[in-house]
PDB file of C-alpha atoms and ligand atoms in Angstrom:
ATOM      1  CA  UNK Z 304       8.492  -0.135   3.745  1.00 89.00           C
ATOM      2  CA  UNK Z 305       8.817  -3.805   4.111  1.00 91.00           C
ATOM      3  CA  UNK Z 306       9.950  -4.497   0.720  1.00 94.00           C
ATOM      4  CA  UNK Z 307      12.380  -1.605   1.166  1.00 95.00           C
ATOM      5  CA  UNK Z 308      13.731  -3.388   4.534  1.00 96.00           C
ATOM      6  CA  UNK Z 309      13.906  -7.075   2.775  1.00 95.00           C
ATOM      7  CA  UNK Z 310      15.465  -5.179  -0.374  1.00 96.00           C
ATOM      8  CA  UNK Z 311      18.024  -3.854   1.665  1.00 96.00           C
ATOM      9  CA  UNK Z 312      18.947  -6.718   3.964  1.00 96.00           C
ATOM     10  CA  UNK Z 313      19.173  -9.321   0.757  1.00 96.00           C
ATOM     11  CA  UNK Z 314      22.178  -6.619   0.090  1.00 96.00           C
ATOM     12  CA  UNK Z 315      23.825  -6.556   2.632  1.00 96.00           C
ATOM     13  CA  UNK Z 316      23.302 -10.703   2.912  1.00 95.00           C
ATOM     14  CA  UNK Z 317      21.198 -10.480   6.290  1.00 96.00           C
ATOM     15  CA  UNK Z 318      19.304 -13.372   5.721  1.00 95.00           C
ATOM     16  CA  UNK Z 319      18.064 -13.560   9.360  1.00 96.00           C
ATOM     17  CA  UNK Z 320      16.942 -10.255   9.444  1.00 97.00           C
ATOM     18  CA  UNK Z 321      15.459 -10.198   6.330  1.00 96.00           C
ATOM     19  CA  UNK Z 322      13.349 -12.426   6.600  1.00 95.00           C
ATOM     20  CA  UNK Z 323      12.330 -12.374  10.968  1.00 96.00           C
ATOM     21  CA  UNK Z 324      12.763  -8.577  11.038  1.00 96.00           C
ATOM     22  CA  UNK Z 325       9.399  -7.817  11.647  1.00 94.00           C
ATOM     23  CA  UNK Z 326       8.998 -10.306  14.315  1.00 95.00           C
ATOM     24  CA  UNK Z 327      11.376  -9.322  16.646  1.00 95.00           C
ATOM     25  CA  UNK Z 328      10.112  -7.428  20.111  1.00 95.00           C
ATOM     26  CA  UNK Z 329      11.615  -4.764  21.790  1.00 95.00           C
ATOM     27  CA  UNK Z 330      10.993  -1.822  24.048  1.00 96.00           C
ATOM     28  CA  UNK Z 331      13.572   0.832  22.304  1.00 97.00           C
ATOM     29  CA  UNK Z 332      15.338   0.785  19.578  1.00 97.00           C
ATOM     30  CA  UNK Z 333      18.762   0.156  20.587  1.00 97.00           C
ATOM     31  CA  UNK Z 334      16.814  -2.845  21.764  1.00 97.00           C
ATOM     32  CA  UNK Z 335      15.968  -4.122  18.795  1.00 97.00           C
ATOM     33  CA  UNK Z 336      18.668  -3.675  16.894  1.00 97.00           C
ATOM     34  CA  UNK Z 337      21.090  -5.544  19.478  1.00 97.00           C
ATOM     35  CA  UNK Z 338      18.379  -8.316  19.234  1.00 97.00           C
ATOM     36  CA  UNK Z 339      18.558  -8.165  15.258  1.00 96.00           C
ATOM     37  CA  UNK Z 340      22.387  -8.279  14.988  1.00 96.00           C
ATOM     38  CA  UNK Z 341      22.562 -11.444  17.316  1.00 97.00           C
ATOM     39  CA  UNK Z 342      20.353 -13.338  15.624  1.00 97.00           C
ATOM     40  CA  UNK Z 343      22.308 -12.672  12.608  1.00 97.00           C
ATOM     41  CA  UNK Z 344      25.474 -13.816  13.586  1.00 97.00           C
ATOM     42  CA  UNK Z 345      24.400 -16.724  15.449  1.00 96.00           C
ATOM     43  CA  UNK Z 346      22.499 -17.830  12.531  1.00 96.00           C
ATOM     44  CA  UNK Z 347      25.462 -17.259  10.050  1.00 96.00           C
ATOM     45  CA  UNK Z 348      27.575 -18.989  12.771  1.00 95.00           C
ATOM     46  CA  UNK Z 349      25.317 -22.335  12.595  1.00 96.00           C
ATOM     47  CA  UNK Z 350      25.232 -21.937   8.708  1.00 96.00           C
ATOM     48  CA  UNK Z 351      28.818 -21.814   8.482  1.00 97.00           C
ATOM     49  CA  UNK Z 352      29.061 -25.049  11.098  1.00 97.00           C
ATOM     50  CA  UNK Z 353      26.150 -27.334   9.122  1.00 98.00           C
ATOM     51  CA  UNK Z 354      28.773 -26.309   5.960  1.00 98.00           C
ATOM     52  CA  UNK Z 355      31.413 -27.056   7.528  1.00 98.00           C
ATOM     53  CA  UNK Z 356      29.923 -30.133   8.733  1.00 98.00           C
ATOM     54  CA  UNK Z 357      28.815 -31.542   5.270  1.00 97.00           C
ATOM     55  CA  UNK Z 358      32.223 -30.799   3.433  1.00 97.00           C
ATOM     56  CA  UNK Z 359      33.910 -33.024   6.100  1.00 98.00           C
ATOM     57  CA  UNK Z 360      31.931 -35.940   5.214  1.00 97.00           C
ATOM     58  CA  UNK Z 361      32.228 -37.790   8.617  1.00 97.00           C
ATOM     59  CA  UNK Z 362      31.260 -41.208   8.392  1.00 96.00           C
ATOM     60  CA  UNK Z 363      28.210 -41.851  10.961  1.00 89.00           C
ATOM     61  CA  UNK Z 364      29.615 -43.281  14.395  1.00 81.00           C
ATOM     62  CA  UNK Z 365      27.247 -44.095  17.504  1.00 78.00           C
ATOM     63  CA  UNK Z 366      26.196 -42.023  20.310  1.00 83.00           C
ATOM     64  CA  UNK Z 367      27.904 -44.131  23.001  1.00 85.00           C
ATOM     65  CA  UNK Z 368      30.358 -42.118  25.626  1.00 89.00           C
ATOM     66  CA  UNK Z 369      34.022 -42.481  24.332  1.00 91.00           C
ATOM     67  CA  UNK Z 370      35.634 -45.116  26.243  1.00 92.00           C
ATOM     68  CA  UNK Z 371      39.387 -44.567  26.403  1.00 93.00           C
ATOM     69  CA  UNK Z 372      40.398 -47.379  29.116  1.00 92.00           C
ATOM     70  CA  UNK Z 373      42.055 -49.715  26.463  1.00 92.00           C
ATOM     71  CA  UNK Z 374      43.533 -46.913  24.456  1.00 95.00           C
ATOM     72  CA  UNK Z 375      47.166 -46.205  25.166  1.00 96.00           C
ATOM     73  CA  UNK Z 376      48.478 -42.549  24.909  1.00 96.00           C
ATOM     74  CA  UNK Z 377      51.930 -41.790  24.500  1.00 94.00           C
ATOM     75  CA  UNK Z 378      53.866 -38.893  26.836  1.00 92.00           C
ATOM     76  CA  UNK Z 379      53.337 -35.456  25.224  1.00 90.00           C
ATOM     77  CA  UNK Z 380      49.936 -35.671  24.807  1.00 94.00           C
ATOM     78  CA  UNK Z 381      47.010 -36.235  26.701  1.00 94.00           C
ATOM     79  CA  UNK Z 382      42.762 -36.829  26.201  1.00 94.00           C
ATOM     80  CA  UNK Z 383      41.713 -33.403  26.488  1.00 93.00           C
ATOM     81  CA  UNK Z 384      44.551 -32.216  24.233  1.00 93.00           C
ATOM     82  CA  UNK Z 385      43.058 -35.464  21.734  1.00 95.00           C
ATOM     83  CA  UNK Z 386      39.836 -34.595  22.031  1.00 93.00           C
ATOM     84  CA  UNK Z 387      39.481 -30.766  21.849  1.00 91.00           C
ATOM     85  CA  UNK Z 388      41.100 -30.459  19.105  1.00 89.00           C
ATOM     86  CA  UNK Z 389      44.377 -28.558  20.387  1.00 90.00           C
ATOM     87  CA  UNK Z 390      47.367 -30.738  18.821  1.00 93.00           C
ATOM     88  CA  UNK Z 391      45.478 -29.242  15.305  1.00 94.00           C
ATOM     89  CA  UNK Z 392      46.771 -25.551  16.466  1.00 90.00           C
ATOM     90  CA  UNK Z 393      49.905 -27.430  16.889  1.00 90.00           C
ATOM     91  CA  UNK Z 394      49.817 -29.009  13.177  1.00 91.00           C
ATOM     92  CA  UNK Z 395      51.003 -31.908  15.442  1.00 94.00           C
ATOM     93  CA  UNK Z 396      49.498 -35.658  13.849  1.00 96.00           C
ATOM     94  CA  UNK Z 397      47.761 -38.305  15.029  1.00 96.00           C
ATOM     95  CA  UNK Z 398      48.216 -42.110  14.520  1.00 97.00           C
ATOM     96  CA  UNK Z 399      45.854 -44.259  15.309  1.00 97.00           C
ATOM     97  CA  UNK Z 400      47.023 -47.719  15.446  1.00 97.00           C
ATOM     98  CA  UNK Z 401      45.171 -51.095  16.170  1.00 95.00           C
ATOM     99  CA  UNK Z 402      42.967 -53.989  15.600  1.00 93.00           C
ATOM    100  CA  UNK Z 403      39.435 -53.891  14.051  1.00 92.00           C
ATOM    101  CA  UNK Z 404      36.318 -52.658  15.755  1.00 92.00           C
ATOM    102  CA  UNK Z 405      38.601 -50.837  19.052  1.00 94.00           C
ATOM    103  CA  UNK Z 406      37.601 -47.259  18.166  1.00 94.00           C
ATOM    104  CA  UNK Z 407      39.898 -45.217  15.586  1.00 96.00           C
ATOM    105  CA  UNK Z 408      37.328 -43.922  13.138  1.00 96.00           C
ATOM    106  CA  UNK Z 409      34.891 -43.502  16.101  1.00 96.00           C
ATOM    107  CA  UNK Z 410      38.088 -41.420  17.706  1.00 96.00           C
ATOM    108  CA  UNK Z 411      38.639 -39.600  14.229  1.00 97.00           C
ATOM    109  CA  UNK Z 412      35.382 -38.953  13.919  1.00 97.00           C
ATOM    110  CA  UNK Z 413      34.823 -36.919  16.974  1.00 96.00           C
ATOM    111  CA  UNK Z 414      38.008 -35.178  16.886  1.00 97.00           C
ATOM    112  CA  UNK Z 415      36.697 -34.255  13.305  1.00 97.00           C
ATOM    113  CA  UNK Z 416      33.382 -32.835  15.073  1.00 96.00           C
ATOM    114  CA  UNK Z 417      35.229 -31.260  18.373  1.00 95.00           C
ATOM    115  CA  UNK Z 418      37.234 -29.236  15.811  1.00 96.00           C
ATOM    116  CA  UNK Z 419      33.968 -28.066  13.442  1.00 97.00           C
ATOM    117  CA  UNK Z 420      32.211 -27.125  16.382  1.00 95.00           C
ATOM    118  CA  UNK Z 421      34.390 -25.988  18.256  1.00 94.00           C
ATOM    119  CA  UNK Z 422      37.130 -23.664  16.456  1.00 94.00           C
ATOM    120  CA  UNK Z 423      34.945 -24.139  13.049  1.00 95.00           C
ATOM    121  CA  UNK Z 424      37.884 -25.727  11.090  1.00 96.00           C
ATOM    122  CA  UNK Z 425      37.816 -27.241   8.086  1.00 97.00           C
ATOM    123  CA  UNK Z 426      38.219 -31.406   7.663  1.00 98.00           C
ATOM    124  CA  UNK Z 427      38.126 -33.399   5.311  1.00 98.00           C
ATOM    125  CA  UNK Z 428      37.608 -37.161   5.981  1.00 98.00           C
ATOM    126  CA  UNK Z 429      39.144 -39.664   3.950  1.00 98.00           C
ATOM    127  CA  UNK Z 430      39.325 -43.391   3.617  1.00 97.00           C
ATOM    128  CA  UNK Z 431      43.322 -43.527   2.169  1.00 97.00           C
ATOM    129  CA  UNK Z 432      41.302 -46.226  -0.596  1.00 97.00           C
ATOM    130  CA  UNK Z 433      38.872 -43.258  -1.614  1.00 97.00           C
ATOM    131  CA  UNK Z 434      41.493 -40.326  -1.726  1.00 98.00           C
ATOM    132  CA  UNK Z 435      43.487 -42.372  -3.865  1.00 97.00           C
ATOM    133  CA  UNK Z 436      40.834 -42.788  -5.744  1.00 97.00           C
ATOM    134  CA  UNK Z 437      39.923 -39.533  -6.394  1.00 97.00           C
ATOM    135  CA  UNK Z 438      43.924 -38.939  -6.321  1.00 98.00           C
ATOM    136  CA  UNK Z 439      44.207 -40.750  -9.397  1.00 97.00           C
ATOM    137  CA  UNK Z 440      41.099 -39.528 -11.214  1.00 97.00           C
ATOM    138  CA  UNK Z 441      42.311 -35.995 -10.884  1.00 98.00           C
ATOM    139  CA  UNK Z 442      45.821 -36.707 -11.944  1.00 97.00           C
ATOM    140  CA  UNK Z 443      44.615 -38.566 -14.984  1.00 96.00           C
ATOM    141  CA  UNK Z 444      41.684 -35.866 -16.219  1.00 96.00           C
ATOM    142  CA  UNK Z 445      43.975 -32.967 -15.267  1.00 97.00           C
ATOM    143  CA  UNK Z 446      42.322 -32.365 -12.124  1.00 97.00           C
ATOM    144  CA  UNK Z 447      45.445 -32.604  -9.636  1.00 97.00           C
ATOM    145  CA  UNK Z 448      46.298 -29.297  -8.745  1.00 97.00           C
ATOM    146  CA  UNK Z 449      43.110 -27.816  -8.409  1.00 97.00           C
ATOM    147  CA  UNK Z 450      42.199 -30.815  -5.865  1.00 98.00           C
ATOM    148  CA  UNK Z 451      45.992 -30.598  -3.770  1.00 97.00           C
ATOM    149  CA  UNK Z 452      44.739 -26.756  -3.777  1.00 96.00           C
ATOM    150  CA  UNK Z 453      41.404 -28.116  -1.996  1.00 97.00           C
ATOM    151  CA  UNK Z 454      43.104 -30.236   0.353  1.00 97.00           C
ATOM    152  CA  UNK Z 455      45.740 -27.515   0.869  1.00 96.00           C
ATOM    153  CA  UNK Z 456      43.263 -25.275   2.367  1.00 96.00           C
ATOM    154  CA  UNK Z 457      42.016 -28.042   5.200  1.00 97.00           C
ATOM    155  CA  UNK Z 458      42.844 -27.553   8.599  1.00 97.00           C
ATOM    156  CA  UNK Z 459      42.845 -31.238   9.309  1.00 98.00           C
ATOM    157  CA  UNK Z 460      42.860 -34.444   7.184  1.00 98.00           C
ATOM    158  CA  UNK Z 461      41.726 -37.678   8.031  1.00 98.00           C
ATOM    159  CA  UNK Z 462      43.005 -40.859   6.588  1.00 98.00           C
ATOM    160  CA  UNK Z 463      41.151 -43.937   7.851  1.00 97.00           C
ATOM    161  CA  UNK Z 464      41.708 -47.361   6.939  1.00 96.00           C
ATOM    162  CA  UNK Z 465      45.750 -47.237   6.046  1.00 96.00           C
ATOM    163  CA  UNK Z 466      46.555 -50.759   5.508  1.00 92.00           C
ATOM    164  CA  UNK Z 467      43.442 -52.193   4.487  1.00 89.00           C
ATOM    165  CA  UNK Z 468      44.548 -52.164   0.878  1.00 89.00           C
ATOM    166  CA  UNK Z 469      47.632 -51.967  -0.953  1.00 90.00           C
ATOM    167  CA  UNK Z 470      48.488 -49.424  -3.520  1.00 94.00           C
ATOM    168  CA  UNK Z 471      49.492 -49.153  -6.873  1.00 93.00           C
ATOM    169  CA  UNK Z 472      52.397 -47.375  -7.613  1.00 94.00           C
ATOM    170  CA  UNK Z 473      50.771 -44.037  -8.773  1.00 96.00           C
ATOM    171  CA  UNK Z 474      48.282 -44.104  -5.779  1.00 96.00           C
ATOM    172  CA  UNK Z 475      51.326 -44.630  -3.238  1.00 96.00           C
ATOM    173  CA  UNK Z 476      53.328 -41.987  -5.281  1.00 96.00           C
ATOM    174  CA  UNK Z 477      49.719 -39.327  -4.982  1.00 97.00           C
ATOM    175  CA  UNK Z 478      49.310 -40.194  -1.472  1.00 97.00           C
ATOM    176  CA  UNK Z 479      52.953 -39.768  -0.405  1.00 96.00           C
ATOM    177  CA  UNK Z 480      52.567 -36.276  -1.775  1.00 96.00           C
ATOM    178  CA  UNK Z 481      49.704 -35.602  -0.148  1.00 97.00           C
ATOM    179  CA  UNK Z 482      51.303 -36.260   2.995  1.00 96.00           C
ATOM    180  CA  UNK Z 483      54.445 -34.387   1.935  1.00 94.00           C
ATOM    181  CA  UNK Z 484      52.618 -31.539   1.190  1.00 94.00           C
ATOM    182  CA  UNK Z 485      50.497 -31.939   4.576  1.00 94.00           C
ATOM    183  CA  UNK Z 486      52.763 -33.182   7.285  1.00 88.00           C
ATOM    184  CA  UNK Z 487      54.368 -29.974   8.604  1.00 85.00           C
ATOM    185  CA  UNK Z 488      51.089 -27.374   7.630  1.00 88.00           C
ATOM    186  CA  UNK Z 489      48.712 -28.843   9.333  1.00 92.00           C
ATOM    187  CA  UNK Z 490      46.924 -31.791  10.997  1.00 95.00           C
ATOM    188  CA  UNK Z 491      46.546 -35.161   9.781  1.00 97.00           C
ATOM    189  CA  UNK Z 492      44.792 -38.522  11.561  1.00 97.00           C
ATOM    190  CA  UNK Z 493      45.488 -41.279  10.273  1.00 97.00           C
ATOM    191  CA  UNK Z 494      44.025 -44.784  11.326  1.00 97.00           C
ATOM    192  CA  UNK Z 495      45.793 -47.693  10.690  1.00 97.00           C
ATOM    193  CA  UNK Z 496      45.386 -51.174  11.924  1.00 95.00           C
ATOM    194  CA  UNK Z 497      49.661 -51.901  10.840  1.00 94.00           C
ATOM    195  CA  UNK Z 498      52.628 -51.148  12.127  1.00 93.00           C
ATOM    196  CA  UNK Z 499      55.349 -48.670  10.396  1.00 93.00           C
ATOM    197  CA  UNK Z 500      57.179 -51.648   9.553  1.00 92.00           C
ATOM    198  CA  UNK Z 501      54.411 -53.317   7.407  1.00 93.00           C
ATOM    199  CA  UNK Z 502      53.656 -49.987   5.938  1.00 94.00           C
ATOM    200  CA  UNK Z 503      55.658 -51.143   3.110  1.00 93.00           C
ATOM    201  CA  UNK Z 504      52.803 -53.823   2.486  1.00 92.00           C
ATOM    202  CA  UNK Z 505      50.989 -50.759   1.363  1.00 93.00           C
ATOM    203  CA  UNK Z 506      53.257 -48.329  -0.358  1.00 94.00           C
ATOM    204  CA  UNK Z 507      54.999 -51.159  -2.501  1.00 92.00           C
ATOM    205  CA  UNK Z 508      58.466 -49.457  -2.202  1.00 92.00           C
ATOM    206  CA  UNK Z 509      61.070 -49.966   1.000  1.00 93.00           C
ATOM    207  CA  UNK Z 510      62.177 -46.294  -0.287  1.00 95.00           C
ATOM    208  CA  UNK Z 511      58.933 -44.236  -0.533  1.00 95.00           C
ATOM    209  CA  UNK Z 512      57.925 -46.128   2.754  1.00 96.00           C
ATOM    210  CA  UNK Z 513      59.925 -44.974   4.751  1.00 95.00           C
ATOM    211  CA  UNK Z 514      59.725 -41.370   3.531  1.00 95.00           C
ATOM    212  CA  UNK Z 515      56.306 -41.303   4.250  1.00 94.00           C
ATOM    213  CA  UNK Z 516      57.473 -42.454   7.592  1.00 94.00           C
ATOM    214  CA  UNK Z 517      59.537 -39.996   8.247  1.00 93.00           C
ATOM    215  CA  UNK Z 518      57.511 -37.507   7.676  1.00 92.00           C
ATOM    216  CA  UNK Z 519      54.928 -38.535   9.439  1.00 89.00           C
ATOM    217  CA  UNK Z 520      56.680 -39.563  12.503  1.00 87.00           C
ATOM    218  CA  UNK Z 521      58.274 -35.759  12.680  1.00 83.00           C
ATOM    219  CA  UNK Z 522      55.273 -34.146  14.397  1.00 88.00           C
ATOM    220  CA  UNK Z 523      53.096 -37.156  15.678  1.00 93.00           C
ATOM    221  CA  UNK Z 524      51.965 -38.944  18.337  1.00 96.00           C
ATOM    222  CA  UNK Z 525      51.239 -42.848  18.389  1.00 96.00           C
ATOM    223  CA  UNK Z 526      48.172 -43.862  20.174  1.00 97.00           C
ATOM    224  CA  UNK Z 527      47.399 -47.721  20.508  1.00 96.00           C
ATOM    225  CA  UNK Z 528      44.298 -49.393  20.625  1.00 96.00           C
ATOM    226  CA  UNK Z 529      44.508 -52.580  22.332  1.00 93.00           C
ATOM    227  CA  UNK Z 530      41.434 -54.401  23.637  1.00 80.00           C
ATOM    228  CA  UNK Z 531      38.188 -56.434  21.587  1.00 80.00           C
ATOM    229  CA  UNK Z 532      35.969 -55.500  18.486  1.00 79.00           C
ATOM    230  CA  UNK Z 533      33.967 -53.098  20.138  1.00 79.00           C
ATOM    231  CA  UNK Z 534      31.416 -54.107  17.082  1.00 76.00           C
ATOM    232  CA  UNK Z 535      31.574 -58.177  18.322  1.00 72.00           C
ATOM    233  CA  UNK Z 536      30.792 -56.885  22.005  1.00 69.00           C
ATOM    234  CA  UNK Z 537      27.758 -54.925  20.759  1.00 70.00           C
ATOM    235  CA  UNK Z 538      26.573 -58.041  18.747  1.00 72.00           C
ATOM    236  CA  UNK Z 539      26.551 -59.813  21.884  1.00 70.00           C
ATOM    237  CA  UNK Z 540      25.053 -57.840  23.678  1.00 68.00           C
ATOM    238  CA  UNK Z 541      22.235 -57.341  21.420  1.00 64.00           C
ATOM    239  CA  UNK Z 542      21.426 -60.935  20.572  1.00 57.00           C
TER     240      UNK Z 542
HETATM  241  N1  LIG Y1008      36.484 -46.733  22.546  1.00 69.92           N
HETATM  242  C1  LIG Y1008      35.188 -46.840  22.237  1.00 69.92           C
HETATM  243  N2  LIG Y1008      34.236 -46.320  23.038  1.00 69.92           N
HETATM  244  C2  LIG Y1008      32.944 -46.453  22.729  1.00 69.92           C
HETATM  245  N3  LIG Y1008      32.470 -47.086  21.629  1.00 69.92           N
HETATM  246  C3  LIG Y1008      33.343 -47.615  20.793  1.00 69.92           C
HETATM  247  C4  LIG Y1008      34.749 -47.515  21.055  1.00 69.92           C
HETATM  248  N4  LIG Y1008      35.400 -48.127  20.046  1.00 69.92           N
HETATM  249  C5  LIG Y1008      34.471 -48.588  19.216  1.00 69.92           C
HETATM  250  N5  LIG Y1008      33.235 -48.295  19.647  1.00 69.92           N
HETATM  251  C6  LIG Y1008      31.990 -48.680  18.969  1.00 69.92           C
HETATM  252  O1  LIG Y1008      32.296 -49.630  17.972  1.00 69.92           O
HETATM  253  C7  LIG Y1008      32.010 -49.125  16.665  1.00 69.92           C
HETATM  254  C8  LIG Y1008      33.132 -49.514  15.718  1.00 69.92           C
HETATM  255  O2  LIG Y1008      34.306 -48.778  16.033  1.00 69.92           O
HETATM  256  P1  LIG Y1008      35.222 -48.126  14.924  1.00 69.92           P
HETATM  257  O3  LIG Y1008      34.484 -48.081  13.638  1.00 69.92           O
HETATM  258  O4  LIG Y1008      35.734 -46.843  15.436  1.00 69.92           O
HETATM  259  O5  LIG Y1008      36.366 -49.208  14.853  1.00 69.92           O
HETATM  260  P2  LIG Y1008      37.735 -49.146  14.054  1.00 69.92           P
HETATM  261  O6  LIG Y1008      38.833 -49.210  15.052  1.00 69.92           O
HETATM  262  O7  LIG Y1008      37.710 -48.007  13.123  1.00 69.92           O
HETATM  263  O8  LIG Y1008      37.676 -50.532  13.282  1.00 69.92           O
HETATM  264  P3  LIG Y1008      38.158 -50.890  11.795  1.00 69.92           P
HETATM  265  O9  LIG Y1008      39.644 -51.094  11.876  1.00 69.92           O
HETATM  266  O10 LIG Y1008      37.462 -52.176  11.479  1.00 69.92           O
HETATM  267  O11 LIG Y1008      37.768 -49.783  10.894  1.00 69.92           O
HETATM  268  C9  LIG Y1008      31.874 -47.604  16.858  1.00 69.92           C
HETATM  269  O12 LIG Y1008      30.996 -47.023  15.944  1.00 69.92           O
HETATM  270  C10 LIG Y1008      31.354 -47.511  18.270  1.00 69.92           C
HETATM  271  O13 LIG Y1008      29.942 -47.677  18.282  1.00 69.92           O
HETATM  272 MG1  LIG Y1009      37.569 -47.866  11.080  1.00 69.92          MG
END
């Protein structure tokens, strides 16, 4: 009867019954089966959260409390609304602008992992250097739709590190498309450490700079991070 059970279960993709069914204790049926069916879907719930988890390919951050008292936060928005996740049912975006070391992929990051855990949405986290990358790869192997399809389907896209290198033209042109074909659909946070009017530093062109900037700027909210390295304070601290 067993194999029957397992047989049966591996069709109708109850993996957590198929394989703990016989270890479960109850005193009636009804019991039982309420204890089966839980199991199930928690189990397929914390399947679909680890998968979740390893297609947004978070970078690792530390465990340290989120300290927000140099971080300035426009009107409009506010922590919780940051930090649960809530501007993404908005498709409203995020910039997150400042020096080195004061937080912004640390911030991404657990925005990224509020949202996974906590309305399991999909992210995708990118550096703007790798996504142009892989921007450019696809375009020249025939590989671009199929990978705007992918990043059509996110919930919310990360961009870290705007700035830290400049462009060529058919990266800037890839990315502004990207963005295009983002900015209104869904979320994107992007972490930047210049201002909109060095942007052009990156993108190359006055033109396509500032129609990224428009864009982006529809639907977004500016948040500035102001204060020291947060990576030179921990060296100190640990010497
Ligand atoms: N606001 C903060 N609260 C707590 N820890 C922080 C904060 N900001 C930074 N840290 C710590 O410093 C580390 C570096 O921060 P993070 O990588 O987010 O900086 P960044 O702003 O992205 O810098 P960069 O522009 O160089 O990429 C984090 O992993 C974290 O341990
Ligand atoms: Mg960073």
């Amino acid at each position: 009867m067993n194999e029957q059970i397992e047989a049966y279960a591996k069709r109708l993709k109850l993996s957590w019954i198929r394989e703990h069914f016989d270890d479960v204790e109850a005193e009636t049926n009804k019991e039982y089966l309420l204890k089966l069916f839980e199991k199930e879907v928690e189990n397929r719930e914390e399947r679909k959260i680890n998968l979740l988890l390893s297609q947004a390919q978070l970078p690792k951050t530390g465990d340290n409390p989120f300290e927000w008292e140099h971080i300035q936060i426009p009107q409009g928005i506010d922590r919780e609304t940051i930090l649960n996740g809530d501007f993404i049912h908005n498709r409203e975006n995020l910039i997150l602008y400042g020096g080195v070391g004061t937080g912004k992929t640390y911030l991404a990051s657990l925005i990224s992992l509020n949202a996974i855990h906590r309305f399991g949405s999909k992210v995708k986290f990118f550096t703007v250097a790798s996504l142009v990358n892989k921007l450019i790869e696809a375009n020249q192997n025939g590989s671009l739709q199929k990978l705007l399809k992918q990043i059509k389907k996110l919930d919310l896209l990360v961009l870290d590190e705007l700035g830290y290198i400049p462009l060529h033209k058919e990266g800037a042109e890839l990315l502004f498309q990207v963005i295009s074909m983002c900015y209104e659909d869904k979320s994107i946070v992007i972490t930047t450490n210049l201002q909109f009017g060095q942007w052009n530093h990156v993108f190359g062109d006055p033109i396509l700079t500032e129609a990224v900037i428009d864009r982006l700027i529809h639907h977004s909210h500016l948040l500035l991070f102001t204060g020291d390295s947060f990576r030179y304070k921990e060296s100190l601290t640990h010497r």
